[in-house]
Amino acid sequence: MMRSGAGPRSFSFGATPMMTLYILIGSAVAISTLVLLNMWLGGWSPATIGSLEVAIARLRDDHVVFTPGDGILSSDSLSALVASNTGDTIGVVVVRGAGFVTRLVTPGSLKAVDARDDGSLVLTFRGDTIRPVTLLLGSPHEAYAWAERLTGGDQ
């Protein structure tokens, strides 16, 4: 049976309005400090491939049997192509977020290879394991030369 005038009970843990204000200000300062620390440490900066040697090291780490030959780093440092010493495979290194994705491809194993007149090369992989990769190679000559290597001359 309910008494008249009895409403929902409110619980108080002894927090005064000023204490609640201090807690809100302290939380905002703590969160802002974490955001600034993340920015200072480069937490929102995408990864980059610093040099062709870095791309080769990633390929060696991920594919033990790969023996690197010549290669090219894209002008934006977000992707690289490295041919094997034997010439039968080409390693692809791509930045995805804060990490790297590596693939070994053989001529004809890609779904599509599109060399463009602006010096870019677009690789479309079979399946859904990796979305298309655009390499900014700088010159149309480089783009067409690597497209020919990737397709085995069927471009």
PDB file of C-alpha atoms in Angstrom:
ATOM      1  CA  MET A   1       0.000   0.000   0.000  1.00  0.00           C
ATOM      2  CA  MET A   2       1.354   3.378  -0.980  1.00  0.00           C
ATOM      3  CA  ARG A   3       1.270   6.371   1.271  1.00  0.00           C
ATOM      4  CA  SER A   4      -0.187   9.514  -0.121  1.00  0.00           C
ATOM      5  CA  GLY A   5       2.367  11.966  -1.350  1.00  0.00           C
ATOM      6  CA  ALA A   6       5.021   9.300  -1.650  1.00  0.00           C
ATOM      7  CA  GLY A   7       6.862   9.570  -4.928  1.00  0.00           C
ATOM      8  CA  PRO A   8       9.953   7.952  -6.274  1.00  0.00           C
ATOM      9  CA  ARG A   9      12.801   7.998  -3.863  1.00  0.00           C
ATOM     10  CA  SER A  10      15.945   9.893  -4.771  1.00  0.00           C
ATOM     11  CA  PHE A  11      19.259   8.761  -3.508  1.00  0.00           C
ATOM     12  CA  SER A  12      21.969  11.163  -2.577  1.00  0.00           C
ATOM     13  CA  PHE A  13      25.568  10.219  -1.999  1.00  0.00           C
ATOM     14  CA  GLY A  14      26.337  13.479  -0.316  1.00  0.00           C
ATOM     15  CA  ALA A  15      27.296  15.207  -3.583  1.00  0.00           C
ATOM     16  CA  THR A  16      26.574  18.872  -3.497  1.00  0.00           C
ATOM     17  CA  PRO A  17      26.036  20.892  -6.675  1.00  0.00           C
ATOM     18  CA  MET A  18      29.563  22.347  -6.312  1.00  0.00           C
ATOM     19  CA  MET A  19      31.071  18.873  -5.984  1.00  0.00           C
ATOM     20  CA  THR A  20      29.252  17.784  -9.132  1.00  0.00           C
ATOM     21  CA  LEU A  21      30.644  20.827 -10.923  1.00  0.00           C
ATOM     22  CA  TYR A  22      34.188  19.983  -9.767  1.00  0.00           C
ATOM     23  CA  ILE A  23      33.776  16.402 -11.005  1.00  0.00           C
ATOM     24  CA  LEU A  24      32.586  17.616 -14.439  1.00  0.00           C
ATOM     25  CA  ILE A  25      35.463  20.103 -14.738  1.00  0.00           C
ATOM     26  CA  GLY A  26      37.993  17.464 -13.630  1.00  0.00           C
ATOM     27  CA  SER A  27      36.630  14.987 -16.180  1.00  0.00           C
ATOM     28  CA  ALA A  28      36.824  17.555 -18.986  1.00  0.00           C
ATOM     29  CA  VAL A  29      40.415  18.426 -18.049  1.00  0.00           C
ATOM     30  CA  ALA A  30      41.419  14.729 -17.893  1.00  0.00           C
ATOM     31  CA  ILE A  31      39.849  13.923 -21.275  1.00  0.00           C
ATOM     32  CA  SER A  32      41.399  17.020 -22.864  1.00  0.00           C
ATOM     33  CA  THR A  33      44.797  16.012 -21.482  1.00  0.00           C
ATOM     34  CA  LEU A  34      44.475  12.535 -23.015  1.00  0.00           C
ATOM     35  CA  VAL A  35      43.471  13.989 -26.394  1.00  0.00           C
ATOM     36  CA  LEU A  36      46.419  16.417 -26.359  1.00  0.00           C
ATOM     37  CA  LEU A  37      48.810  13.624 -25.340  1.00  0.00           C
ATOM     38  CA  ASN A  38      47.521  11.490 -28.222  1.00  0.00           C
ATOM     39  CA  MET A  39      48.039  14.367 -30.658  1.00  0.00           C
ATOM     40  CA  TRP A  40      51.549  15.049 -29.311  1.00  0.00           C
ATOM     41  CA  LEU A  41      52.522  11.378 -29.685  1.00  0.00           C
ATOM     42  CA  GLY A  42      51.182  11.341 -33.252  1.00  0.00           C
ATOM     43  CA  GLY A  43      48.235   9.085 -32.516  1.00  0.00           C
ATOM     44  CA  TRP A  44      46.196  10.424 -35.419  1.00  0.00           C
ATOM     45  CA  SER A  45      49.001  10.461 -37.942  1.00  0.00           C
ATOM     46  CA  PRO A  46      48.741   7.676 -40.511  1.00  0.00           C
ATOM     47  CA  ALA A  47      51.656   5.301 -40.836  1.00  0.00           C
ATOM     48  CA  THR A  48      54.045   5.844 -43.716  1.00  0.00           C
ATOM     49  CA  ILE A  49      56.694   3.747 -45.387  1.00  0.00           C
ATOM     50  CA  GLY A  50      59.839   5.737 -44.716  1.00  0.00           C
ATOM     51  CA  SER A  51      61.968   4.203 -47.456  1.00  0.00           C
ATOM     52  CA  LEU A  52      62.177   1.302 -49.850  1.00  0.00           C
ATOM     53  CA  GLU A  53      64.329  -0.500 -47.257  1.00  0.00           C
ATOM     54  CA  VAL A  54      61.436  -0.320 -44.774  1.00  0.00           C
ATOM     55  CA  ALA A  55      59.099  -1.860 -47.368  1.00  0.00           C
ATOM     56  CA  ILE A  56      61.632  -4.623 -48.051  1.00  0.00           C
ATOM     57  CA  ALA A  57      61.969  -5.310 -44.316  1.00  0.00           C
ATOM     58  CA  ARG A  58      58.156  -5.602 -43.996  1.00  0.00           C
ATOM     59  CA  LEU A  59      58.050  -8.051 -46.909  1.00  0.00           C
ATOM     60  CA  ARG A  60      60.894 -10.128 -45.407  1.00  0.00           C
ATOM     61  CA  ASP A  61      59.118 -10.203 -42.031  1.00  0.00           C
ATOM     62  CA  ASP A  62      55.806 -11.299 -43.523  1.00  0.00           C
ATOM     63  CA  HIS A  63      57.050 -13.548 -46.339  1.00  0.00           C
ATOM     64  CA  VAL A  64      60.169 -15.455 -45.345  1.00  0.00           C
ATOM     65  CA  VAL A  65      60.774 -16.939 -48.807  1.00  0.00           C
ATOM     66  CA  PHE A  66      60.784 -13.529 -50.512  1.00  0.00           C
ATOM     67  CA  THR A  67      64.188 -12.359 -51.777  1.00  0.00           C
ATOM     68  CA  PRO A  68      63.931  -8.697 -52.815  1.00  0.00           C
ATOM     69  CA  GLY A  69      65.254  -7.156 -55.992  1.00  0.00           C
ATOM     70  CA  ASP A  70      64.506  -3.698 -57.331  1.00  0.00           C
ATOM     71  CA  GLY A  71      61.508  -1.702 -56.230  1.00  0.00           C
ATOM     72  CA  ILE A  72      59.749   1.629 -56.108  1.00  0.00           C
ATOM     73  CA  LEU A  73      58.185   3.661 -53.311  1.00  0.00           C
ATOM     74  CA  SER A  74      55.104   5.724 -54.107  1.00  0.00           C
ATOM     75  CA  SER A  75      55.515   9.493 -53.933  1.00  0.00           C
ATOM     76  CA  ASP A  76      53.114   9.710 -50.959  1.00  0.00           C
ATOM     77  CA  SER A  77      55.044   6.975 -49.048  1.00  0.00           C
ATOM     78  CA  LEU A  78      51.839   4.976 -48.556  1.00  0.00           C
ATOM     79  CA  SER A  79      52.685   2.030 -50.822  1.00  0.00           C
ATOM     80  CA  ALA A  80      55.588   0.268 -52.481  1.00  0.00           C
ATOM     81  CA  LEU A  81      56.304  -2.390 -55.087  1.00  0.00           C
ATOM     82  CA  VAL A  82      59.323  -4.677 -54.765  1.00  0.00           C
ATOM     83  CA  ALA A  83      60.218  -7.276 -57.371  1.00  0.00           C
ATOM     84  CA  SER A  84      61.817 -10.515 -56.268  1.00  0.00           C
ATOM     85  CA  ASN A  85      65.363 -11.416 -57.351  1.00  0.00           C
ATOM     86  CA  THR A  86      63.954 -14.169 -59.528  1.00  0.00           C
ATOM     87  CA  GLY A  87      61.391 -11.836 -61.098  1.00  0.00           C
ATOM     88  CA  ASP A  88      58.514 -14.291 -60.674  1.00  0.00           C
ATOM     89  CA  THR A  89      56.776 -12.424 -57.830  1.00  0.00           C
ATOM     90  CA  ILE A  90      56.277  -8.809 -56.852  1.00  0.00           C
ATOM     91  CA  GLY A  91      55.746  -7.732 -53.279  1.00  0.00           C
ATOM     92  CA  VAL A  92      53.158  -5.067 -52.558  1.00  0.00           C
ATOM     93  CA  VAL A  93      53.319  -3.110 -49.300  1.00  0.00           C
ATOM     94  CA  VAL A  94      50.401  -0.828 -48.449  1.00  0.00           C
ATOM     95  CA  VAL A  95      49.713   1.368 -45.430  1.00  0.00           C
ATOM     96  CA  ARG A  96      46.323   0.688 -43.862  1.00  0.00           C
ATOM     97  CA  GLY A  97      45.671   2.847 -40.818  1.00  0.00           C
ATOM     98  CA  ALA A  98      48.524   2.474 -38.364  1.00  0.00           C
ATOM     99  CA  GLY A  99      49.792  -0.774 -39.898  1.00  0.00           C
ATOM    100  CA  PHE A 100      50.950  -2.351 -43.111  1.00  0.00           C
ATOM    101  CA  VAL A 101      49.446  -4.929 -45.450  1.00  0.00           C
ATOM    102  CA  THR A 102      51.774  -7.019 -47.595  1.00  0.00           C
ATOM    103  CA  ARG A 103      50.935  -9.260 -50.527  1.00  0.00           C
ATOM    104  CA  LEU A 104      53.001 -11.276 -52.975  1.00  0.00           C
ATOM    105  CA  VAL A 105      51.566 -11.250 -56.467  1.00  0.00           C
ATOM    106  CA  THR A 106      52.547 -13.075 -59.617  1.00  0.00           C
ATOM    107  CA  PRO A 107      51.944 -11.829 -63.143  1.00  0.00           C
ATOM    108  CA  GLY A 108      48.274 -12.294 -63.937  1.00  0.00           C
ATOM    109  CA  SER A 109      47.208 -12.961 -60.333  1.00  0.00           C
ATOM    110  CA  LEU A 110      45.587  -9.551 -59.887  1.00  0.00           C
ATOM    111  CA  LYS A 111      42.006  -8.912 -60.923  1.00  0.00           C
ATOM    112  CA  ALA A 112      42.934  -5.627 -62.633  1.00  0.00           C
ATOM    113  CA  VAL A 113      45.966  -3.414 -63.138  1.00  0.00           C
ATOM    114  CA  ASP A 114      45.293   0.118 -64.353  1.00  0.00           C
ATOM    115  CA  ALA A 115      48.202   2.393 -65.289  1.00  0.00           C
ATOM    116  CA  ARG A 116      47.116   5.990 -65.737  1.00  0.00           C
ATOM    117  CA  ASP A 117      48.585   8.955 -67.556  1.00  0.00           C
ATOM    118  CA  ASP A 118      48.974  10.894 -64.295  1.00  0.00           C
ATOM    119  CA  GLY A 119      51.616   8.390 -63.139  1.00  0.00           C
ATOM    120  CA  SER A 120      49.344   6.428 -60.829  1.00  0.00           C
ATOM    121  CA  LEU A 121      48.887   2.679 -60.833  1.00  0.00           C
ATOM    122  CA  VAL A 122      45.716   1.070 -59.465  1.00  0.00           C
ATOM    123  CA  LEU A 123      45.882  -2.581 -58.397  1.00  0.00           C
ATOM    124  CA  THR A 124      42.671  -4.511 -57.817  1.00  0.00           C
ATOM    125  CA  PHE A 125      43.133  -7.774 -55.940  1.00  0.00           C
ATOM    126  CA  ARG A 126      41.045 -10.902 -56.375  1.00  0.00           C
ATOM    127  CA  GLY A 127      38.605 -11.499 -53.534  1.00  0.00           C
ATOM    128  CA  ASP A 128      37.745  -9.105 -50.742  1.00  0.00           C
ATOM    129  CA  THR A 129      40.916  -9.391 -48.678  1.00  0.00           C
ATOM    130  CA  ILE A 130      42.183  -5.929 -49.611  1.00  0.00           C
ATOM    131  CA  ARG A 131      40.520  -3.014 -51.364  1.00  0.00           C
ATOM    132  CA  PRO A 132      42.105  -1.531 -54.523  1.00  0.00           C
ATOM    133  CA  VAL A 133      45.518   0.064 -54.027  1.00  0.00           C
ATOM    134  CA  THR A 134      46.552   3.283 -55.764  1.00  0.00           C
ATOM    135  CA  LEU A 135      50.280   3.850 -56.084  1.00  0.00           C
ATOM    136  CA  LEU A 136      51.384   7.363 -57.022  1.00  0.00           C
ATOM    137  CA  LEU A 137      54.541   6.557 -58.963  1.00  0.00           C
ATOM    138  CA  GLY A 138      55.165  10.039 -60.294  1.00  0.00           C
ATOM    139  CA  SER A 139      55.634   9.355 -63.990  1.00  0.00           C
ATOM    140  CA  PRO A 140      53.448   7.574 -66.545  1.00  0.00           C
ATOM    141  CA  HIS A 141      56.535   5.680 -67.753  1.00  0.00           C
ATOM    142  CA  GLU A 142      57.026   4.105 -64.290  1.00  0.00           C
ATOM    143  CA  ALA A 143      53.322   3.304 -63.986  1.00  0.00           C
ATOM    144  CA  TYR A 144      53.177   1.571 -67.371  1.00  0.00           C
ATOM    145  CA  ALA A 145      56.456  -0.293 -66.767  1.00  0.00           C
ATOM    146  CA  TRP A 146      55.257  -1.705 -63.430  1.00  0.00           C
ATOM    147  CA  ALA A 147      51.829  -2.513 -64.913  1.00  0.00           C
ATOM    148  CA  GLU A 148      53.568  -4.565 -67.585  1.00  0.00           C
ATOM    149  CA  ARG A 149      55.620  -6.411 -64.949  1.00  0.00           C
ATOM    150  CA  LEU A 150      52.512  -7.087 -62.858  1.00  0.00           C
ATOM    151  CA  THR A 151      50.502  -8.426 -65.777  1.00  0.00           C
ATOM    152  CA  GLY A 152      53.338 -10.350 -67.393  1.00  0.00           C
ATOM    153  CA  GLY A 153      53.195  -8.161 -70.507  1.00  0.00           C
ATOM    154  CA  ASP A 154      49.436  -8.650 -71.064  1.00  0.00           C
ATOM    155  CA  GLN A 155      48.612  -4.965 -70.451  1.00  0.00           C
TER     156      GLN A 155
END
